[in-house]
Amino acid sequence: MTNLPDERGAELRELFFETSQELIQALNEESLKLENHPGDEEIVRSIRRTVHTLKGDSAACGLQELSELAHQFEDALSLESAAAHSALPEIAFAAADIFAEMLSSYRRESPMPATEVLRKRITELTAAPAAKKTRGKAKSADPLPQSSKNWTEAEKRAIAQAKTAGLGLYNVVVKIDPHCAMPIAARQLIHNAISSMGEVLVVRPDAKSPAASKQVEFVFATAQANQQIAAKCHIPTIAGEVNVSLIHAARTAKASAKIVDQPAALGLDAAVTNSPSSPGLATAAAASVPNASPEVQFPTTETGQQQASTENMLRVEAGRIDSVLNLVGELIIGKSMLQQALNEFGKRYPKELLRGKFADAMAFQARVLNDLQRSVMKIRMVPVDQLFRRFPRMVRDVARQCGREVDLDLSGLETDLDKGILDAIAEPLTHLVRNAVSHGIEPVEQRKAQGKAPRGKIRLHAYHQGNQVVVEISDDGRGIDAQKIRGKAIELGMVTAEEANRLSESETLDFIFRPGFSTAEEVTQVSGRGVGMDIVQSVLQRLKATIHLETHLGRGTTFRLKLPLTLAIIKALMFWVEQRLYAIPLNAVNQIARTRESEVHQVDNYEVLQLRNQVLPLLRLGRPSVPDIDRKSSKLFVLVITVGEKKYGLIVDALEGEEELVIKALDDQTFSTDLVNGASILGDGKVVLILNLPAVVEHVARTRPQDAGLSSSGLLLNHADRARLALSAAGGQA
């Protein structure tokens, strides 16, 4: 394995590892398209373009093994017979897997995976006697002269439309700087620059031509003047001499400002040079949209400006953004400290004139700090498309293993989510989607017998709901049989038959999230081991997220994940329990109620409260109620919260108020309980513990007393509190 010794080479390699994931994803997506449209030459050329970019990038980084394998695959794809080969989609999938394994081996500096099987399959594409290079054919058929009489029909139509719209047409010839080390990348940068000013109609010479490294010529429709075009094209160290000549003057200034959409591809091959020594990392910009057809869809002014804006994109390591976010959190704590000091100053010197100036400065600082916080949070937000794009290939593979026919529908791809949360839910979503294929979707014969479409459908949908993101995984399969779940739970000894009969349907369905629980009849590579769904539950609890299950027998199942937008800073409601300060996310609180002990009743060993014609289960976090108190005069604070799709009431001692809290993670040595999932520091130095509401609800349900007349309480009492209560109950002294 070859390595780049210098620091710059290490940075280049790290950049390649980031961009290569997009190339592997693009290769998977194009392979799926080819499987659905066998023999499509445009898709094959798009795959070749992606493989070429991967080859060049890896060669530039000194990753010789990967570069050589990609070069072999690219050469095979260049043959006319490749597109017609029935095994090409499978070979492309295998290549994507091997490329991904090789990249992982490079990063971990571990041994390379075996490539002999893939190399042998690649040679199958070259075995046909009639195999000819498509590149040679393209060169002989189209020498790409720069004269207008050799424009293609599509290019002539585009030029005619531009003239009809009254646009100015220019011929722009840019000579590439002979000292430029990356002429192909330079060509693309010049193309991006000129596209930002109008519509490129013709590009010569072809990117595969040897002349492409010397100059590039455009026919260009725009409302700009010659001097503006020349200035835009003159890029230091990239472009040398720039010549701009008018072909057709704009009819009017108003008309020339309009840019006509060109809906069809203009027949220009945008594949980059196939020289093995090409510094491919620089050509990544040319392949930044790997899903597009290799026949370039030339952009309108708007899309041209979007392409130009990609030059301003900056890749930043996630850890650096986390560091900035941590500093913003410290600033928020500092703001709270200053606010606390200002309040004390105002109480001590109520008539001091400086108090108003301090208050104005604090208000200004708070506004700027809020804007800074929002800006940093937006940097961390990424579209869920980055995660959803992984699933089409996975669904295809799992469906084949299970003998199913499945379509995957993705929607809400533009929904933004915190990068940390997006990475954390990748594994839970994978388990849920795999289960939807293996457990949910029925075999084709069974679906036909039930009057369903032969192909099952799985849908991944994401959307914003308040300050949460909801991700839904639904299928139109067999649904979940609650009776079967009860029987399996009894069989595994998780519950007795008598207890199972008392469980509601939602409580019964919760068994699927228990470790070791599975309804699969046999263990396969996909399912049946009883692991997976418990991982989903534990990961979501760690993220302060919830999961809700909705199922209809014979019609399908929906898992609904509700995720916080961020884990770093939250709006929280603080309260006191047993002289300790706690907090819960403000978005989990529906309302705050005031009631009396006399209004609290007991039903099936649960304390409940009738609130607005609704029976609300209560969770008493502190010590139990004293039997001999005056129940009519004893008042309670009840926080009505939502966990999953259910409402509960938290009985607390007193309220402290709302606050913006910076969450600090707690290690297992500090807290051994799952009831608390973080802490924060207030401006006056107080430490507030942030409760994990799903864990609190689950703990109360699990520890419900069996004896009549008793109910759960004291969840937040420590050992000393419990000892004092026990002594008091026995008649001793605390």
XYZ file of C-alpha atoms in Angstrom:
734
model
C 0.000 0.000 0.000
C 1.506 3.314 -1.003
C 1.383 6.356 1.252
C 1.889 10.083 0.708
C 4.636 11.214 3.062
C 4.012 14.912 3.304
C 1.358 16.737 5.297
C -0.295 18.111 2.176
C -0.692 14.588 0.845
C -2.385 13.554 4.098
C -4.865 16.424 3.763
C -5.533 15.486 0.144
C -6.159 11.890 1.139
C -8.542 12.932 3.927
C -10.476 15.061 1.437
C -10.600 12.103 -0.934
C -12.005 9.821 1.777
C -14.859 12.299 2.282
C -15.679 12.775 -1.398
C -15.263 9.075 -2.226
C -18.310 8.191 -0.138
C -20.416 10.283 -2.494
C -18.876 8.490 -5.475
C -19.627 5.047 -3.992
C -23.197 6.167 -3.261
C -23.532 7.452 -6.821
C -22.217 4.140 -8.169
C -24.852 2.260 -6.168
C -27.619 4.546 -7.401
C -26.564 4.273 -11.035
C -26.333 0.481 -10.696
C -29.904 0.409 -9.401
C -31.013 2.483 -12.392
C -29.230 0.109 -14.742
C -30.883 -2.891 -13.113
C -34.291 -1.297 -13.751
C -33.322 -0.222 -17.295
C -31.020 -2.958 -18.658
C -28.838 -2.018 -21.612
C -29.255 1.751 -21.200
C -26.024 3.133 -22.667
C -26.392 6.542 -21.026
C -26.514 4.966 -17.586
C -23.474 2.835 -18.437
C -21.572 5.944 -19.492
C -22.597 7.666 -16.257
C -21.240 4.692 -14.283
C -18.014 4.883 -16.285
C -17.727 8.579 -15.507
C -18.098 7.920 -11.771
C -15.556 5.092 -11.865
C -13.174 7.312 -13.834
C -13.391 10.027 -11.187
C -12.762 7.470 -8.451
C -9.786 6.141 -10.398
C -8.227 9.566 -10.910
C -8.820 10.706 -7.327
C -7.317 7.551 -5.837
C -4.304 7.779 -8.167
C -3.715 11.390 -7.108
C -3.677 10.234 -3.479
C -1.293 7.348 -4.132
C -3.887 4.616 -3.531
C -2.545 2.440 -6.287
C -4.542 -0.758 -5.687
C -7.876 1.057 -5.847
C -6.816 3.121 -8.856
C -5.734 0.045 -10.849
C -8.959 -1.858 -10.122
C -11.107 1.162 -11.025
C -9.052 1.600 -14.218
C -9.710 -2.023 -15.197
C -13.448 -1.604 -14.607
C -13.500 1.698 -16.512
C -11.802 0.118 -19.545
C -14.366 -2.697 -19.546
C -17.207 -0.171 -19.399
C -15.757 1.618 -22.437
C -16.561 -1.357 -24.653
C -19.646 -1.339 -26.863
C -20.622 -4.785 -25.592
C -20.627 -3.730 -21.911
C -24.081 -2.110 -21.937
C -25.682 -5.213 -23.443
C -24.109 -7.587 -20.925
C -26.843 -8.984 -18.663
C -24.526 -9.298 -15.646
C -23.339 -5.676 -15.724
C -25.633 -4.435 -12.892
C -24.448 -7.236 -10.597
C -20.815 -6.525 -11.486
C -21.349 -2.815 -10.783
C -22.874 -3.618 -7.376
C -19.952 -5.929 -6.577
C -17.497 -3.221 -7.652
C -19.197 -0.659 -5.385
C -18.906 -3.068 -2.441
C -15.229 -3.857 -3.108
C -14.387 -0.184 -3.617
C -16.056 0.641 -0.276
C -14.129 -2.142 1.480
C -10.848 -0.953 -0.028
C -11.505 2.609 1.118
C -12.227 1.317 4.613
C -8.987 -0.692 4.554
C -7.001 2.369 3.500
C -8.466 4.403 6.358
C -7.795 1.695 8.954
C -4.474 0.726 7.348
C -5.627 -2.902 7.331
C -5.119 -5.608 4.658
C -6.884 -5.123 1.343
C -9.960 -7.266 0.554
C -9.684 -9.991 -2.071
C -10.380 -8.635 -5.557
C -9.788 -11.733 -7.703
C -13.486 -12.582 -8.019
C -14.371 -9.053 -9.117
C -11.477 -8.900 -11.599
C -12.629 -12.191 -13.102
C -16.184 -10.870 -13.477
C -14.890 -7.665 -15.070
C -13.063 -9.697 -17.673
C -16.444 -11.195 -18.611
C -17.343 -7.790 -20.051
C -14.289 -7.874 -22.340
C -14.701 -11.491 -23.494
C -17.095 -10.743 -26.367
C -15.238 -10.916 -29.716
C -17.115 -7.901 -31.112
C -16.073 -5.688 -28.207
C -14.827 -2.311 -29.411
C -13.890 0.838 -27.606
C -16.649 3.405 -27.684
C -14.095 6.138 -27.180
C -12.335 5.347 -30.456
C -15.632 5.347 -32.269
C -16.553 8.705 -30.818
C -13.272 10.229 -31.932
C -13.494 8.992 -35.509
C -17.144 9.912 -35.883
C -16.865 13.402 -34.435
C -13.537 15.213 -34.809
C -15.180 18.183 -33.038
C -14.223 21.035 -35.353
C -14.817 24.552 -34.069
C -16.707 25.719 -37.159
C -20.393 26.522 -36.864
C -21.280 24.178 -39.705
C -20.415 21.259 -37.414
C -22.866 22.204 -34.693
C -25.263 19.388 -33.806
C -29.003 19.695 -34.474
C -29.676 20.106 -30.752
C -27.092 22.894 -30.535
C -28.584 24.630 -33.569
C -32.049 24.480 -31.980
C -30.705 25.955 -28.747
C -28.972 28.782 -30.628
C -32.140 29.490 -32.634
C -34.207 29.677 -29.444
C -31.703 32.123 -27.942
C -31.921 34.325 -31.052
C -35.728 34.198 -30.958
C -35.650 35.364 -27.361
C -33.497 38.317 -28.405
C -30.406 37.260 -26.497
C -26.874 38.277 -27.312
C -24.747 35.391 -28.640
C -20.983 35.392 -28.094
C -18.127 33.160 -29.102
C -15.735 32.845 -26.148
C -12.308 31.221 -26.563
C -10.252 30.725 -23.387
C -6.723 29.362 -23.540
C -5.796 27.341 -20.483
C -2.638 28.480 -18.693
C 0.153 26.140 -19.902
C 1.579 26.077 -16.364
C -1.722 24.841 -14.880
C -1.112 21.400 -13.323
C -4.760 20.344 -13.654
C -6.110 21.443 -17.041
C -9.276 19.321 -16.877
C -10.259 20.891 -13.561
C -9.347 24.305 -15.012
C -11.710 23.653 -17.934
C -14.555 22.938 -15.502
C -13.820 26.030 -13.406
C -13.938 28.195 -16.540
C -17.225 26.499 -17.523
C -18.681 27.216 -14.053
C -17.581 30.846 -14.214
C -19.151 31.529 -17.601
C -22.309 29.574 -16.719
C -22.954 32.004 -13.870
C -23.476 34.818 -16.408
C -25.870 33.183 -18.834
C -26.515 30.004 -20.806
C -23.768 27.925 -22.394
C -25.072 26.489 -25.681
C -21.987 24.858 -27.217
C -18.666 23.706 -25.781
C -15.671 22.692 -27.885
C -13.443 20.707 -27.919
C -14.728 17.521 -26.348
C -13.376 16.848 -22.852
C -11.823 13.602 -24.106
C -9.918 15.339 -26.851
C -6.167 16.002 -26.398
C -6.875 19.630 -27.288
C -9.120 19.974 -24.217
C -6.100 20.630 -22.035
C -5.050 23.628 -24.148
C -8.178 25.700 -24.682
C -11.965 25.693 -24.414
C -14.452 27.431 -26.702
C -18.049 28.358 -25.902
C -21.095 29.648 -27.732
C -22.780 31.636 -25.041
C -26.154 33.447 -24.642
C -26.173 36.311 -22.167
C -27.210 39.881 -21.441
C -23.701 40.837 -20.240
C -21.173 42.941 -22.131
C -17.890 41.720 -23.690
C -15.739 43.244 -20.955
C -17.770 41.595 -18.172
C -17.520 38.177 -19.846
C -13.767 38.492 -20.356
C -13.243 39.604 -16.747
C -15.289 36.681 -15.431
C -13.347 34.147 -17.517
C -9.930 35.486 -16.591
C -9.069 33.294 -13.574
C -5.466 33.709 -12.327
C -3.223 30.615 -12.791
C -6.135 28.910 -14.601
C -7.006 30.923 -17.730
C -4.513 32.558 -20.042
C -5.676 34.526 -23.096
C -9.438 35.237 -23.335
C -11.100 36.253 -26.633
C -14.766 37.306 -26.737
C -16.460 38.006 -30.095
C -20.091 38.884 -30.811
C -22.042 36.449 -33.007
C -25.526 37.938 -32.716
C -26.455 41.189 -30.983
C -29.270 41.268 -28.449
C -32.556 42.612 -29.858
C -33.430 44.773 -26.858
C -32.076 45.125 -23.368
C -35.338 43.826 -21.948
C -35.468 40.814 -24.210
C -31.826 39.980 -23.760
C -32.320 39.758 -20.023
C -34.473 36.688 -20.495
C -32.833 33.294 -20.507
C -34.554 30.463 -22.312
C -34.752 27.053 -20.666
C -33.080 24.375 -22.723
C -34.925 21.188 -21.741
C -32.963 18.683 -23.776
C -29.365 17.563 -23.566
C -27.199 19.219 -26.223
C -25.350 16.070 -27.242
C -21.966 17.041 -25.798
C -20.013 14.237 -24.133
C -18.879 15.530 -20.751
C -16.799 12.511 -19.785
C -13.366 13.564 -18.622
C -10.080 12.383 -20.068
C -9.259 8.712 -19.664
C -5.531 9.165 -19.166
C -4.431 7.035 -16.186
C -2.115 9.777 -15.043
C -4.862 12.368 -14.875
C -4.968 14.021 -11.427
C -8.519 12.887 -10.845
C -9.103 14.608 -7.504
C -9.221 17.927 -9.280
C -11.905 16.596 -11.628
C -14.302 15.932 -8.790
C -16.012 19.227 -9.580
C -16.744 17.960 -13.064
C -18.530 14.949 -11.613
C -20.204 16.675 -8.694
C -23.614 15.526 -9.936
C -22.933 11.836 -10.554
C -26.597 10.945 -10.967
C -26.941 13.092 -14.059
C -26.776 11.634 -17.508
C -23.318 11.856 -19.054
C -24.913 13.864 -21.832
C -24.659 17.272 -20.196
C -27.876 19.155 -19.414
C -26.586 22.674 -19.932
C -27.826 25.015 -17.205
C -29.977 28.067 -17.434
C -28.781 31.249 -15.756
C -30.238 30.136 -12.428
C -28.631 26.714 -12.423
C -25.413 28.220 -13.723
C -25.314 30.526 -10.723
C -25.922 27.531 -8.464
C -22.960 25.745 -10.033
C -20.781 28.804 -9.565
C -21.827 29.030 -5.925
C -20.438 25.560 -5.298
C -16.988 27.124 -5.674
C -17.674 28.852 -2.352
C -18.458 25.580 -0.565
C -16.100 24.765 2.297
C -15.724 21.301 3.812
C -15.263 21.518 7.576
C -14.632 18.656 9.957
C -17.657 18.058 12.210
C -15.457 18.174 15.312
C -14.568 21.810 14.626
C -18.222 22.773 14.445
C -18.828 20.887 17.710
C -16.054 22.931 19.326
C -17.680 26.170 18.185
C -21.035 24.926 19.469
C -19.497 24.120 22.852
C -18.084 27.646 23.030
C -21.525 29.056 22.197
C -22.888 26.954 25.064
C -20.338 28.451 27.432
C -21.324 31.930 26.241
C -24.955 31.135 27.040
C -23.942 30.103 30.556
C -21.980 33.361 30.802
C -25.075 35.278 29.688
C -27.078 33.645 32.469
C -24.408 34.604 35.010
C -24.443 38.234 33.859
C -28.251 38.296 33.964
C -28.182 36.928 37.503
C -25.637 39.566 38.542
C -27.713 42.309 36.888
C -30.836 41.201 38.767
C -28.976 41.312 42.088
C -27.521 44.728 41.194
C -31.011 46.025 40.428
C -32.351 44.828 43.771
C -29.473 46.389 45.672
C -29.361 49.686 43.741
C -32.865 50.161 42.264
C -32.288 53.867 41.482
C -28.845 53.532 39.945
C -28.726 55.044 36.433
C -26.132 52.527 35.241
C -28.708 49.772 35.718
C -30.522 50.811 32.535
C -27.298 50.899 30.512
C -26.353 47.443 31.769
C -29.811 46.160 30.852
C -29.541 47.576 27.302
C -26.089 46.033 26.849
C -27.394 42.684 28.116
C -30.360 42.795 25.736
C -28.048 43.542 22.787
C -25.687 40.744 23.797
C -28.607 38.310 24.126
C -29.843 39.130 20.591
C -26.393 38.667 19.065
C -25.839 35.468 21.022
C -29.180 34.052 19.866
C -28.272 34.844 16.247
C -24.870 33.213 16.730
C -26.474 30.121 18.222
C -28.956 29.803 15.346
C -26.172 30.265 12.788
C -24.012 27.547 14.329
C -26.991 25.217 14.584
C -27.768 25.774 10.880
C -24.206 24.788 10.013
C -24.763 21.476 11.795
C -28.057 20.847 10.016
C -27.951 18.514 7.015
C -30.797 17.122 4.845
C -31.976 13.588 5.649
C -31.317 12.815 1.981
C -27.742 12.029 3.047
C -29.084 9.123 5.104
C -32.071 8.050 2.988
C -29.885 7.577 -0.103
C -28.287 4.520 1.524
C -31.496 2.524 1.662
C -32.426 1.735 -1.986
C -29.404 -0.537 -2.360
C -29.979 -2.123 1.053
C -33.690 -2.773 0.370
C -32.790 -4.359 -2.959
C -30.248 -6.718 -1.334
C -32.466 -7.717 1.619
C -35.467 -8.272 -0.664
C -33.412 -10.654 -2.786
C -32.237 -12.578 0.270
C -35.809 -12.932 1.529
C -37.400 -13.649 -1.855
C -39.549 -10.507 -1.823
C -40.367 -7.881 -4.425
C -40.247 -4.439 -2.872
C -40.425 -0.820 -4.033
C -38.958 1.916 -1.836
C -40.514 5.390 -1.788
C -38.473 8.277 -0.324
C -39.999 11.654 0.512
C -39.148 14.686 2.612
C -35.502 14.429 1.543
C -34.936 18.150 2.075
C -35.858 17.975 5.787
C -32.909 19.219 7.868
C -31.630 17.462 10.983
C -28.638 17.814 13.282
C -25.643 15.939 11.825
C -24.996 14.155 15.133
C -28.581 12.894 15.353
C -28.578 11.900 11.685
C -25.505 9.725 12.222
C -26.954 8.238 15.422
C -30.269 7.134 13.861
C -28.591 5.414 10.900
C -28.444 2.078 12.741
C -32.016 2.210 14.137
C -33.404 3.107 10.717
C -31.449 0.264 9.158
C -33.011 -2.239 11.590
C -36.505 -0.874 10.981
C -36.191 -0.972 7.192
C -34.695 -4.477 7.205
C -37.530 -5.665 9.449
C -40.094 -4.051 7.167
C -38.729 -6.117 4.267
C -38.194 -9.429 6.097
C -41.138 -9.366 8.571
C -43.595 -6.909 7.045
C -43.757 -7.553 3.297
C -45.293 -10.900 2.321
C -44.054 -13.206 -0.471
C -45.469 -12.506 -3.930
C -47.825 -15.531 -3.936
C -49.253 -14.606 -0.564
C -49.833 -10.985 -1.615
C -51.601 -12.099 -4.779
C -53.828 -14.456 -2.756
C -54.811 -11.515 -0.522
C -55.623 -9.313 -3.513
C -52.604 -7.062 -3.039
C -50.143 -5.826 -5.632
C -47.327 -8.367 -6.152
C -44.685 -5.809 -5.214
C -44.696 -4.565 -1.659
C -44.119 -0.912 -0.859
C -41.978 0.615 1.881
C -42.049 4.346 2.467
C -39.504 6.536 4.240
C -40.878 9.988 4.981
C -39.411 12.871 6.998
C -40.989 16.181 7.990
C -40.802 18.926 10.602
C -43.377 19.041 13.394
C -42.891 21.988 15.714
C -39.299 21.880 16.949
C -39.006 18.170 16.245
C -38.304 16.082 13.165
C -40.558 13.096 12.481
C -39.267 10.149 10.464
C -41.833 7.550 9.400
C -41.078 4.028 8.172
C -44.219 2.398 6.809
C -45.034 -0.696 4.775
C -48.159 -2.217 3.211
C -47.399 -5.709 4.486
C -48.991 -8.138 6.889
C -49.008 -5.925 9.982
C -48.219 -7.106 13.523
C -50.498 -9.608 15.255
C -50.817 -8.560 18.918
C -52.164 -12.001 19.853
C -49.077 -13.645 18.392
C -46.875 -11.204 20.340
C -48.644 -12.166 23.594
C -48.172 -15.866 22.899
C -44.472 -15.408 22.135
C -43.954 -13.297 25.265
C -45.558 -16.010 27.407
C -43.461 -18.669 25.666
C -40.253 -16.734 26.374
C -41.227 -16.234 30.023
C -41.408 -12.455 29.755
C -44.925 -12.369 31.179
C -47.458 -14.770 32.658
C -50.680 -15.681 30.880
C -52.709 -13.802 33.501
C -50.597 -10.660 33.147
C -50.698 -10.891 29.355
C -54.502 -10.865 29.352
C -54.490 -7.561 31.256
C -52.175 -5.830 28.783
C -53.539 -3.346 26.272
C -52.630 -3.659 22.603
C -49.990 -0.904 22.785
C -48.428 -2.469 25.893
C -48.362 -5.827 24.109
C -46.672 -4.354 21.037
C -43.954 -2.875 23.265
C -42.591 -6.421 23.714
C -40.985 -6.238 20.274
C -38.521 -3.723 21.731
C -37.381 -6.157 24.456
C -33.932 -7.801 24.091
C -34.133 -11.334 22.696
C -37.704 -11.027 21.445
C -38.431 -12.221 17.893
C -41.460 -13.767 16.192
C -39.424 -15.200 13.291
C -39.931 -18.943 12.872
C -36.301 -19.517 11.880
C -33.004 -17.701 12.184
C -31.731 -16.294 8.882
C -29.034 -13.854 7.825
C -31.632 -11.093 7.986
C -33.727 -11.761 11.103
C -34.714 -14.136 13.854
C -31.978 -13.546 16.428
C -34.005 -11.246 18.652
C -31.569 -8.348 18.326
C -32.213 -5.086 16.563
C -35.431 -3.596 17.894
C -34.010 -3.314 21.425
C -31.079 -1.416 19.893
C -33.574 0.914 18.215
C -35.221 1.642 21.571
C -31.960 2.201 23.454
C -30.489 4.517 20.816
C -33.656 6.604 20.653
C -33.796 6.931 24.432
C -30.204 8.125 24.419
C -31.185 10.753 21.843
C -34.191 11.870 23.914
C -36.357 10.704 21.034
C -39.519 8.585 21.013
C -40.893 5.855 18.781
C -44.563 5.105 18.198
C -45.886 1.979 16.543
C -49.110 1.908 14.537
C -50.174 -1.347 12.898
C -53.211 -2.809 11.150
C -53.352 -6.538 10.618
C -53.170 -7.345 6.922
C -52.680 -3.708 5.906
C -49.264 -2.710 7.170
C -47.222 -1.088 9.927
C -45.855 2.392 10.578
C -43.004 3.268 12.944
C -42.949 6.962 13.773
C -39.724 8.392 15.199
C -39.875 11.831 16.839
C -36.415 13.354 17.057
C -35.172 16.606 18.604
C -33.676 19.103 16.186
C -30.494 19.224 18.275
C -28.971 17.663 21.371
C -26.745 20.563 22.378
C -29.054 23.345 23.614
C -32.696 23.043 24.669
C -35.475 25.159 26.088
C -36.357 23.536 29.394
C -38.854 23.801 32.235
C -37.209 23.553 35.652
C -38.862 22.312 38.851
C -38.027 21.118 42.368
C -38.467 17.612 43.743
C -37.215 16.785 47.235
C -35.150 20.002 47.346
C -33.307 19.127 44.144
C -33.554 20.972 40.841
C -34.589 19.064 37.701
C -35.517 19.995 34.127
C -37.416 18.488 31.223
C -37.585 19.677 27.578
C -40.173 22.398 27.228
C -41.579 20.850 24.045
C -42.615 17.775 26.062
C -44.849 19.868 28.366
C -48.482 20.291 27.256
C -49.690 22.278 30.243
C -49.129 23.005 33.919
C -52.023 22.244 36.275
C -52.646 22.972 39.952
C -54.720 20.458 41.899
C -55.295 19.035 45.404
C -54.501 15.666 46.908
C -58.244 15.046 47.233
C -58.516 15.081 43.410
C -55.983 12.254 43.053
C -57.547 8.788 42.824
C -56.177 5.287 42.513
C -57.106 2.953 39.637
C -55.429 -0.433 39.202
C -52.485 0.609 41.417
C -51.978 3.798 39.437
C -52.576 7.300 40.725
C -54.766 9.163 38.245
C -56.268 12.623 37.897
C -59.374 13.598 35.954
C -58.312 16.655 34.017
C -60.711 18.233 31.514
C -62.722 15.043 31.022
C -59.553 13.009 30.533
C -58.116 10.439 32.936
C -54.423 11.283 33.335
C -51.956 8.731 34.832
C -49.778 10.422 37.461
C -46.100 9.845 38.169
C -45.157 10.890 41.719
C -41.439 11.655 41.578
C -41.018 12.534 45.265
C -42.147 10.898 48.477
C -45.621 9.376 48.692
C -48.528 11.315 50.131
C -48.898 11.211 53.909
C -52.173 9.465 54.911
C -53.078 11.808 57.785
C -52.700 15.125 55.920
C -55.625 17.335 55.012
C -56.125 16.178 51.402
C -58.422 19.101 50.563
C -55.918 21.786 51.548
C -52.751 20.051 50.258
C -51.976 21.469 46.813
C -49.951 19.876 44.032
C -48.207 21.021 40.864
C -48.833 18.657 37.927
C -46.837 18.907 34.694
C -48.795 17.328 31.836
C -46.220 15.743 29.513
C -46.358 13.726 26.289
C -44.187 10.626 25.894
C -44.726 8.815 22.621
C -48.423 9.291 21.934
C -49.526 9.140 25.581
C -50.008 11.831 28.195
C -48.857 11.617 31.819
C -48.816 13.946 34.792
C -45.626 14.584 36.791
C -46.273 15.560 40.421
C -43.564 18.046 41.464
C -42.976 20.120 44.605
C -42.456 23.578 43.060
C -41.709 25.296 39.747
C -38.511 27.233 39.025
C -39.251 28.584 35.526
C -38.075 28.296 31.925
C -34.424 28.458 30.909
C -32.238 27.799 27.891
C -29.927 25.003 28.989
C -26.639 23.814 27.550
C -26.655 20.034 27.929
C -23.534 18.431 29.361
C -23.235 14.667 28.939
C -22.763 12.538 32.069
C -20.583 9.445 32.122
C -21.593 6.170 33.757
C -19.290 6.787 36.715
C -21.143 9.985 37.614
C -24.660 8.568 37.262
C -25.519 4.881 37.120
C -29.204 5.491 36.372
C -30.870 5.969 33.013
C -33.438 8.344 34.538
C -31.054 11.274 33.976
C -29.479 11.831 30.564
C -27.638 15.100 31.085
C -26.976 18.093 33.298
C -26.524 21.818 32.949
C -25.099 24.716 34.949
C -27.196 27.809 35.654
C -25.925 31.363 35.883
C -25.853 31.270 39.698
C -23.799 28.072 39.721
C -26.669 25.654 40.435
C -26.546 22.282 38.720
C -29.786 21.089 37.135
C -30.346 17.460 36.122
C -32.256 16.791 32.886
C -34.689 13.879 33.155
C -35.015 11.163 30.528
C -38.814 11.081 30.293
C -39.184 7.802 28.323
C -37.005 6.052 30.918
C -39.040 7.560 33.784
C -42.312 6.316 32.278
C -40.875 2.874 31.546
C -39.476 2.573 35.086
C -42.831 3.439 36.668
C -44.623 0.886 34.466
C -42.043 -1.794 35.268
C -42.101 -1.263 39.049
C -45.870 -0.985 39.511
C -46.815 -2.518 42.914
C -48.916 -5.677 42.803
C -50.595 -5.246 46.207
C -53.941 -3.471 46.240
C -53.966 0.074 47.575
C -50.333 0.813 46.678
C -48.914 2.992 43.912
C -45.490 3.935 42.574
C -43.720 6.946 44.087
C -40.335 8.194 45.188
C -38.664 7.656 41.833
C -36.167 10.487 42.443
C -35.465 9.725 46.099
C -31.907 8.741 46.922
C -30.886 6.044 49.419
C -30.700 8.486 52.364
C -34.228 9.777 51.648
C -35.588 6.240 51.476
C -33.882 5.307 54.751
C -35.425 8.303 56.537
C -38.871 7.455 55.168
C -38.481 3.847 56.305
C -37.503 4.978 59.836
C -40.446 7.376 59.968
C -42.834 4.638 58.906
C -41.420 2.352 61.633
C -41.816 5.034 64.305
C -38.073 5.795 64.578
C -36.228 9.056 64.149
C -34.686 10.236 60.925
